[in-house]
PDB file of C-alpha atoms in Angstrom:
ATOM      1  CA  MET A   1      -2.561 -57.195 -73.211  1.00 79.00           C
ATOM      2  CA  ILE A   2       1.285 -56.627 -74.586  1.00 80.00           C
ATOM      3  CA  LYS A   3       3.475 -59.656 -74.114  1.00 85.00           C
ATOM      4  CA  LYS A   4       6.978 -58.427 -72.990  1.00 87.00           C
ATOM      5  CA  LYS A   5      10.143 -59.956 -73.835  1.00 91.00           C
ATOM      6  CA  VAL A   6      13.851 -58.995 -73.027  1.00 93.00           C
ATOM      7  CA  LEU A   7      15.509 -57.566 -76.051  1.00 93.00           C
ATOM      8  CA  ASN A   8      19.088 -58.080 -74.694  1.00 95.00           C
ATOM      9  CA  PRO A   9      19.205 -60.691 -72.003  1.00 93.00           C
ATOM     10  CA  ASP A  10      22.950 -59.673 -71.686  1.00 93.00           C
ATOM     11  CA  ARG A  11      22.282 -56.149 -70.717  1.00 92.00           C
ATOM     12  CA  ILE A  12      19.574 -56.494 -68.075  1.00 89.00           C
ATOM     13  CA  ARG A  13      20.029 -53.612 -65.689  1.00 78.00           C
ATOM     14  CA  ARG A  14      20.935 -54.488 -62.042  1.00 77.00           C
ATOM     15  CA  ILE A  15      21.333 -52.294 -59.107  1.00 67.00           C
ATOM     16  CA  HIS A  16      24.891 -52.542 -57.652  1.00 65.00           C
ATOM     17  CA  GLY A  17      25.706 -51.068 -54.457  1.00 53.00           C
ATOM     18  CA  GLY A  18      23.027 -48.580 -52.847  1.00 40.00           C
ATOM     19  CA  PHE A  19      19.584 -48.610 -54.270  1.00 44.00           C
ATOM     20  CA  SER A  20      18.973 -46.410 -57.246  1.00 47.00           C
ATOM     21  CA  PHE A  21      17.021 -46.299 -60.408  1.00 73.00           C
ATOM     22  CA  VAL A  22      19.853 -44.645 -62.176  1.00 85.00           C
ATOM     23  CA  PRO A  23      23.437 -45.511 -61.332  1.00 85.00           C
ATOM     24  CA  HIS A  24      25.497 -42.842 -59.783  1.00 87.00           C
ATOM     25  CA  ARG A  25      28.138 -43.302 -62.582  1.00 92.00           C
ATOM     26  CA  PHE A  26      25.288 -42.046 -64.830  1.00 93.00           C
ATOM     27  CA  LEU A  27      26.217 -38.652 -63.391  1.00 93.00           C
ATOM     28  CA  SER A  28      29.787 -39.230 -62.200  1.00 92.00           C
ATOM     29  CA  GLN A  29      31.050 -40.723 -65.467  1.00 94.00           C
ATOM     30  CA  GLY A  30      29.664 -38.109 -68.073  1.00 94.00           C
ATOM     31  CA  PHE A  31      26.483 -39.891 -69.346  1.00 95.00           C
ATOM     32  CA  LEU A  32      24.389 -37.125 -68.127  1.00 95.00           C
ATOM     33  CA  SER A  33      26.484 -34.490 -69.645  1.00 95.00           C
ATOM     34  CA  SER A  34      26.704 -36.442 -72.867  1.00 96.00           C
ATOM     35  CA  LEU A  35      22.875 -36.235 -73.390  1.00 97.00           C
ATOM     36  CA  GLN A  36      20.657 -33.319 -74.938  1.00 97.00           C
ATOM     37  CA  GLN A  37      17.907 -31.967 -72.929  1.00 97.00           C
ATOM     38  CA  LYS A  38      15.234 -34.005 -74.658  1.00 98.00           C
ATOM     39  CA  GLU A  39      17.379 -37.306 -74.483  1.00 98.00           C
ATOM     40  CA  ILE A  40      17.347 -36.647 -70.585  1.00 97.00           C
ATOM     41  CA  LEU A  41      13.734 -36.378 -70.197  1.00 98.00           C
ATOM     42  CA  LEU A  42      12.962 -39.391 -72.411  1.00 98.00           C
ATOM     43  CA  TYR A  43      15.764 -41.565 -70.448  1.00 96.00           C
ATOM     44  CA  LEU A  44      14.218 -40.426 -67.205  1.00 94.00           C
ATOM     45  CA  LEU A  45      10.679 -41.305 -68.294  1.00 94.00           C
ATOM     46  CA  LEU A  46      11.774 -44.851 -69.564  1.00 93.00           C
ATOM     47  CA  VAL A  47      13.768 -45.449 -66.309  1.00 90.00           C
ATOM     48  CA  LEU A  48      10.693 -44.488 -64.356  1.00 87.00           C
ATOM     49  CA  ALA A  49       8.240 -46.586 -66.544  1.00 87.00           C
ATOM     50  CA  SER A  50      10.385 -49.790 -66.703  1.00 87.00           C
ATOM     51  CA  ASP A  51      10.221 -52.820 -64.853  1.00 85.00           C
ATOM     52  CA  ARG A  52      12.946 -54.784 -62.989  1.00 81.00           C
ATOM     53  CA  HIS A  53      14.343 -55.954 -66.571  1.00 86.00           C
ATOM     54  CA  GLY A  54      14.233 -52.220 -67.987  1.00 88.00           C
ATOM     55  CA  LEU A  55      11.350 -52.944 -70.323  1.00 91.00           C
ATOM     56  CA  SER A  56       8.427 -50.478 -70.885  1.00 90.00           C
ATOM     57  CA  PHE A  57       6.031 -50.012 -73.547  1.00 91.00           C
ATOM     58  CA  TYR A  58       4.737 -46.610 -73.714  1.00 93.00           C
ATOM     59  CA  SER A  59       3.521 -45.298 -76.882  1.00 95.00           C
ATOM     60  CA  TYR A  60       4.942 -42.246 -78.697  1.00 95.00           C
ATOM     61  CA  ASP A  61       1.563 -40.534 -78.311  1.00 97.00           C
ATOM     62  CA  THR A  62       1.887 -41.105 -74.644  1.00 97.00           C
ATOM     63  CA  ILE A  63       5.349 -39.996 -74.435  1.00 98.00           C
ATOM     64  CA  CYS A  64       5.069 -37.055 -76.459  1.00 98.00           C
ATOM     65  CA  SER A  65       2.060 -35.934 -74.137  1.00 98.00           C
ATOM     66  CA  LEU A  66       4.068 -36.625 -70.927  1.00 97.00           C
ATOM     67  CA  LEU A  67       7.158 -34.938 -72.090  1.00 98.00           C
ATOM     68  CA  GLN A  68       5.504 -32.260 -74.125  1.00 97.00           C
ATOM     69  CA  MET A  69       7.491 -33.069 -77.106  1.00 98.00           C
ATOM     70  CA  ASN A  70       6.430 -33.128 -80.775  1.00 97.00           C
ATOM     71  CA  LEU A  71       7.035 -36.131 -82.690  1.00 97.00           C
ATOM     72  CA  ASP A  72      10.315 -34.913 -84.293  1.00 97.00           C
ATOM     73  CA  GLN A  73      11.807 -34.002 -81.075  1.00 98.00           C
ATOM     74  CA  TYR A  74      10.681 -37.776 -79.755  1.00 98.00           C
ATOM     75  CA  ILE A  75      12.264 -39.370 -82.637  1.00 97.00           C
ATOM     76  CA  ASN A  76      15.566 -37.559 -82.206  1.00 97.00           C
ATOM     77  CA  ALA A  77      15.779 -38.151 -78.543  1.00 98.00           C
ATOM     78  CA  ARG A  78      14.928 -41.834 -79.074  1.00 98.00           C
ATOM     79  CA  ASN A  79      17.515 -42.268 -81.736  1.00 97.00           C
ATOM     80  CA  GLY A  80      20.117 -40.438 -79.716  1.00 97.00           C
ATOM     81  CA  LEU A  81      19.492 -42.482 -76.643  1.00 97.00           C
ATOM     82  CA  ILE A  82      19.780 -45.690 -79.169  1.00 97.00           C
ATOM     83  CA  ASP A  83      22.859 -44.265 -80.771  1.00 96.00           C
ATOM     84  CA  LYS A  84      24.358 -43.696 -77.361  1.00 97.00           C
ATOM     85  CA  ASP A  85      23.818 -47.401 -76.378  1.00 97.00           C
ATOM     86  CA  LEU A  86      21.259 -46.486 -73.518  1.00 97.00           C
ATOM     87  CA  ILE A  87      18.178 -48.031 -74.747  1.00 97.00           C
ATOM     88  CA  ALA A  88      17.048 -50.768 -77.117  1.00 97.00           C
ATOM     89  CA  PHE A  89      13.656 -50.445 -79.084  1.00 97.00           C
ATOM     90  CA  ASP A  90      12.144 -52.840 -81.242  1.00 96.00           C
ATOM     91  CA  GLY A  91       9.202 -50.699 -82.486  1.00 94.00           C
ATOM     92  CA  THR A  92       6.959 -51.505 -79.399  1.00 94.00           C
ATOM     93  CA  VAL A  93       8.937 -52.288 -76.363  1.00 96.00           C
ATOM     94  CA  PHE A  94      11.792 -50.070 -74.934  1.00 96.00           C
ATOM     95  CA  GLN A  95      14.527 -51.555 -72.934  1.00 95.00           C
ATOM     96  CA  VAL A  96      16.739 -49.343 -70.638  1.00 94.00           C
ATOM     97  CA  LEU A  97      20.111 -50.987 -70.980  1.00 95.00           C
ATOM     98  CA  GLU A  98      22.859 -51.441 -68.351  1.00 94.00           C
ATOM     99  CA  LEU A  99      25.407 -48.623 -68.894  1.00 95.00           C
ATOM    100  CA  PRO A 100      28.014 -49.082 -71.341  1.00 95.00           C
ATOM    101  CA  ALA A 101      31.650 -48.811 -70.156  1.00 94.00           C
ATOM    102  CA  THR A 102      31.888 -45.247 -71.223  1.00 95.00           C
ATOM    103  CA  PRO A 103      29.645 -42.618 -72.602  1.00 95.00           C
ATOM    104  CA  VAL A 104      28.889 -42.704 -76.327  1.00 92.00           C
ATOM    105  CA  LEU A 105      29.665 -38.983 -77.307  1.00 86.00           C
ATOM    106  CA  SER A 106      27.811 -37.540 -80.417  1.00 72.00           C
ATOM    107  CA  PRO A 107      29.507 -35.330 -82.822  1.00 65.00           C
ATOM    108  CA  THR A 108      27.980 -32.234 -81.583  1.00 56.00           C
ATOM    109  CA  THR A 109      29.209 -33.058 -77.951  1.00 51.00           C
ATOM    110  CA  LEU A 110      32.602 -33.840 -79.228  1.00 51.00           C
ATOM    111  CA  GLN A 111      32.585 -30.375 -80.837  1.00 50.00           C
ATOM    112  CA  VAL A 112      31.192 -28.750 -77.704  1.00 49.00           C
ATOM    113  CA  ASP A 113      33.815 -30.300 -75.267  1.00 49.00           C
ATOM    114  CA  SER A 114      36.811 -29.808 -77.739  1.00 50.00           C
ATOM    115  CA  LYS A 115      36.557 -26.052 -77.579  1.00 51.00           C
ATOM    116  CA  PRO A 116      39.867 -24.603 -76.262  1.00 48.00           C
ATOM    117  CA  THR A 117      39.742 -23.006 -72.899  1.00 48.00           C
ATOM    118  CA  LYS A 118      42.756 -20.776 -73.561  1.00 52.00           C
ATOM    119  CA  GLN A 119      43.948 -18.693 -76.814  1.00 53.00           C
ATOM    120  CA  PRO A 120      45.731 -21.144 -79.051  1.00 58.00           C
ATOM    121  CA  VAL A 121      49.668 -20.869 -79.304  1.00 55.00           C
ATOM    122  CA  SER A 122      51.270 -21.040 -82.586  1.00 59.00           C
ATOM    123  CA  ILE A 123      53.724 -23.903 -83.390  1.00 65.00           C
ATOM    124  CA  ALA A 124      56.639 -21.172 -83.827  1.00 62.00           C
ATOM    125  CA  ARG A 125      55.822 -19.556 -80.422  1.00 60.00           C
ATOM    126  CA  LEU A 126      56.060 -22.849 -78.854  1.00 56.00           C
ATOM    127  CA  VAL A 127      59.371 -23.723 -80.592  1.00 60.00           C
ATOM    128  CA  ASP A 128      60.743 -20.337 -79.677  1.00 61.00           C
ATOM    129  CA  ARG A 129      59.737 -20.810 -76.005  1.00 60.00           C
ATOM    130  CA  SER A 130      61.388 -24.356 -76.100  1.00 59.00           C
ATOM    131  CA  LEU A 131      64.687 -22.931 -77.493  1.00 61.00           C
ATOM    132  CA  LYS A 132      64.942 -20.243 -74.892  1.00 58.00           C
ATOM    133  CA  ARG A 133      64.769 -22.781 -72.145  1.00 57.00           C
ATOM    134  CA  MET A 134      67.405 -24.803 -73.662  1.00 57.00           C
ATOM    135  CA  THR A 135      69.874 -22.074 -74.068  1.00 54.00           C
ATOM    136  CA  PRO A 136      72.385 -21.290 -70.954  1.00 54.00           C
TER     137      PRO A 136
END
């Protein structure tokens, strides 16, 4: 039998307000949208498998089988969740952490989010518009 210990005692998950496995701010404050599909799947599995301290110890074989992922996909998803400060992992035990203050965005997320929604306007055009507004 595996002996579990809390990996980060300062970040034990607690349910605040209504009862939920995943806090509502996971959705409303952009944590969900900051994750890739495989990261979402792994995070959900770890939430469902964890105890009241957020601890679980599913092996990568079991996780890959349950989520229909290959080893590389699992490693990328696990490392992504660690980088985004959502889980801790010591090689055997996972801990789903209390959500950080804001989502940690990966470089690929930042590139997707920073796409302009309108055509870019040249600086010369902006200056020209500004000068036209200032003239009587």
